[in-house]
Amino acid sequence: MSGNKHPKGGPVAELSDERLEQLKSTFASIDTDGDGYISETELKRHFPGLPAEALGAMSEAADSDQDGRYSLEEFIRTVS
């Protein structure tokens, strides 16, 4: 395999290794407690100027399982 694409299906499959690493790094910087999820609190802390309406819209778009937090997969699907 060339290393440029990922064999899994979904949004990850269409990302280059470099882009995937960038997204993982961004995710990790927002996930300050390191639990593998971005909480609403972490999102607000990382984007303090983001209006509540924007956070709500993000929740609807990104939190596909509606558990109140964002997994790496949900994050990648939303921002890529």
C-alpha positions as a Python dict, from the first residue, in 0.01 Angstrom:
ca = {
    (1, 'M'): (0, 0, 0),
    (2, 'S'): (129, 348, -83),
    (3, 'G'): (56, 497, 259),
    (4, 'N'): (-143, 784, 108),
    (5, 'K'): (-490, 645, 171),
    (6, 'H'): (-648, 439, 446),
    (7, 'P'): (-820, 108, 370),
    (8, 'K'): (-1112, 163, 609),
    (9, 'G'): (-1438, 295, 472),
    (10, 'G'): (-1589, 631, 561),
    (11, 'P'): (-1424, 971, 576),
    (12, 'V'): (-1090, 838, 701),
    (13, 'A'): (-1043, 635, 382),
    (14, 'E'): (-1032, 951, 173),
    (15, 'L'): (-774, 1137, 383),
    (16, 'S'): (-402, 1141, 326),
    (17, 'D'): (-181, 1025, 612),
    (18, 'E'): (-65, 1384, 661),
    (19, 'R'): (-419, 1524, 686),
    (20, 'L'): (-527, 1244, 919),
    (21, 'E'): (-233, 1317, 1150),
    (22, 'Q'): (-322, 1689, 1147),
    (23, 'L'): (-679, 1610, 1247),
    (24, 'K'): (-567, 1368, 1519),
    (25, 'S'): (-333, 1634, 1656),
    (26, 'T'): (-607, 1897, 1656),
    (27, 'F'): (-846, 1653, 1823),
    (28, 'A'): (-588, 1574, 2092),
    (29, 'S'): (-529, 1943, 2161),
    (30, 'I'): (-901, 1996, 2222),
    (31, 'D'): (-942, 1670, 2421),
    (32, 'T'): (-761, 1812, 2723),
    (33, 'D'): (-853, 1531, 2963),
    (34, 'G'): (-732, 1267, 2715),
    (35, 'D'): (-1040, 1047, 2742),
    (36, 'G'): (-1073, 1008, 2364),
    (37, 'Y'): (-1373, 1238, 2337),
    (38, 'I'): (-1429, 1611, 2306),
    (39, 'S'): (-1687, 1731, 2555),
    (40, 'E'): (-1896, 2047, 2525),
    (41, 'T'): (-1683, 2194, 2805),
    (42, 'E'): (-1359, 2122, 2618),
    (43, 'L'): (-1507, 2269, 2301),
    (44, 'K'): (-1611, 2587, 2483),
    (45, 'R'): (-1268, 2612, 2646),
    (46, 'H'): (-1090, 2571, 2311),
    (47, 'F'): (-1321, 2814, 2127),
    (48, 'P'): (-1417, 3069, 2395),
    (49, 'G'): (-1563, 3319, 2149),
    (50, 'L'): (-1790, 3067, 1978),
    (51, 'P'): (-2157, 3165, 2025),
    (52, 'A'): (-2391, 2916, 2194),
    (53, 'E'): (-2591, 2888, 1870),
    (54, 'A'): (-2280, 2774, 1684),
    (55, 'L'): (-2207, 2514, 1952),
    (56, 'G'): (-2564, 2388, 1924),
    (57, 'A'): (-2539, 2362, 1547),
    (58, 'M'): (-2209, 2179, 1584),
    (59, 'S'): (-2368, 1935, 1826),
    (60, 'E'): (-2645, 1854, 1583),
    (61, 'A'): (-2404, 1808, 1293),
    (62, 'A'): (-2115, 1634, 1467),
    (63, 'D'): (-2256, 1428, 1753),
    (64, 'S'): (-2407, 1151, 1542),
    (65, 'D'): (-2481, 922, 1836),
    (66, 'Q'): (-2612, 1214, 2047),
    (67, 'D'): (-2409, 1116, 2355),
    (68, 'G'): (-2304, 1474, 2427),
    (69, 'R'): (-1943, 1427, 2324),
    (70, 'Y'): (-1746, 1390, 2003),
    (71, 'S'): (-1534, 1089, 1914),
    (72, 'L'): (-1237, 1116, 1681),
    (73, 'E'): (-1448, 963, 1403),
    (74, 'E'): (-1728, 1217, 1455),
    (75, 'F'): (-1473, 1499, 1461),
    (76, 'I'): (-1308, 1384, 1137),
    (77, 'R'): (-1643, 1336, 965),
    (78, 'T'): (-1745, 1690, 1062),
    (79, 'V'): (-1428, 1882, 976),
    (80, 'S'): (-1308, 1694, 669),
}
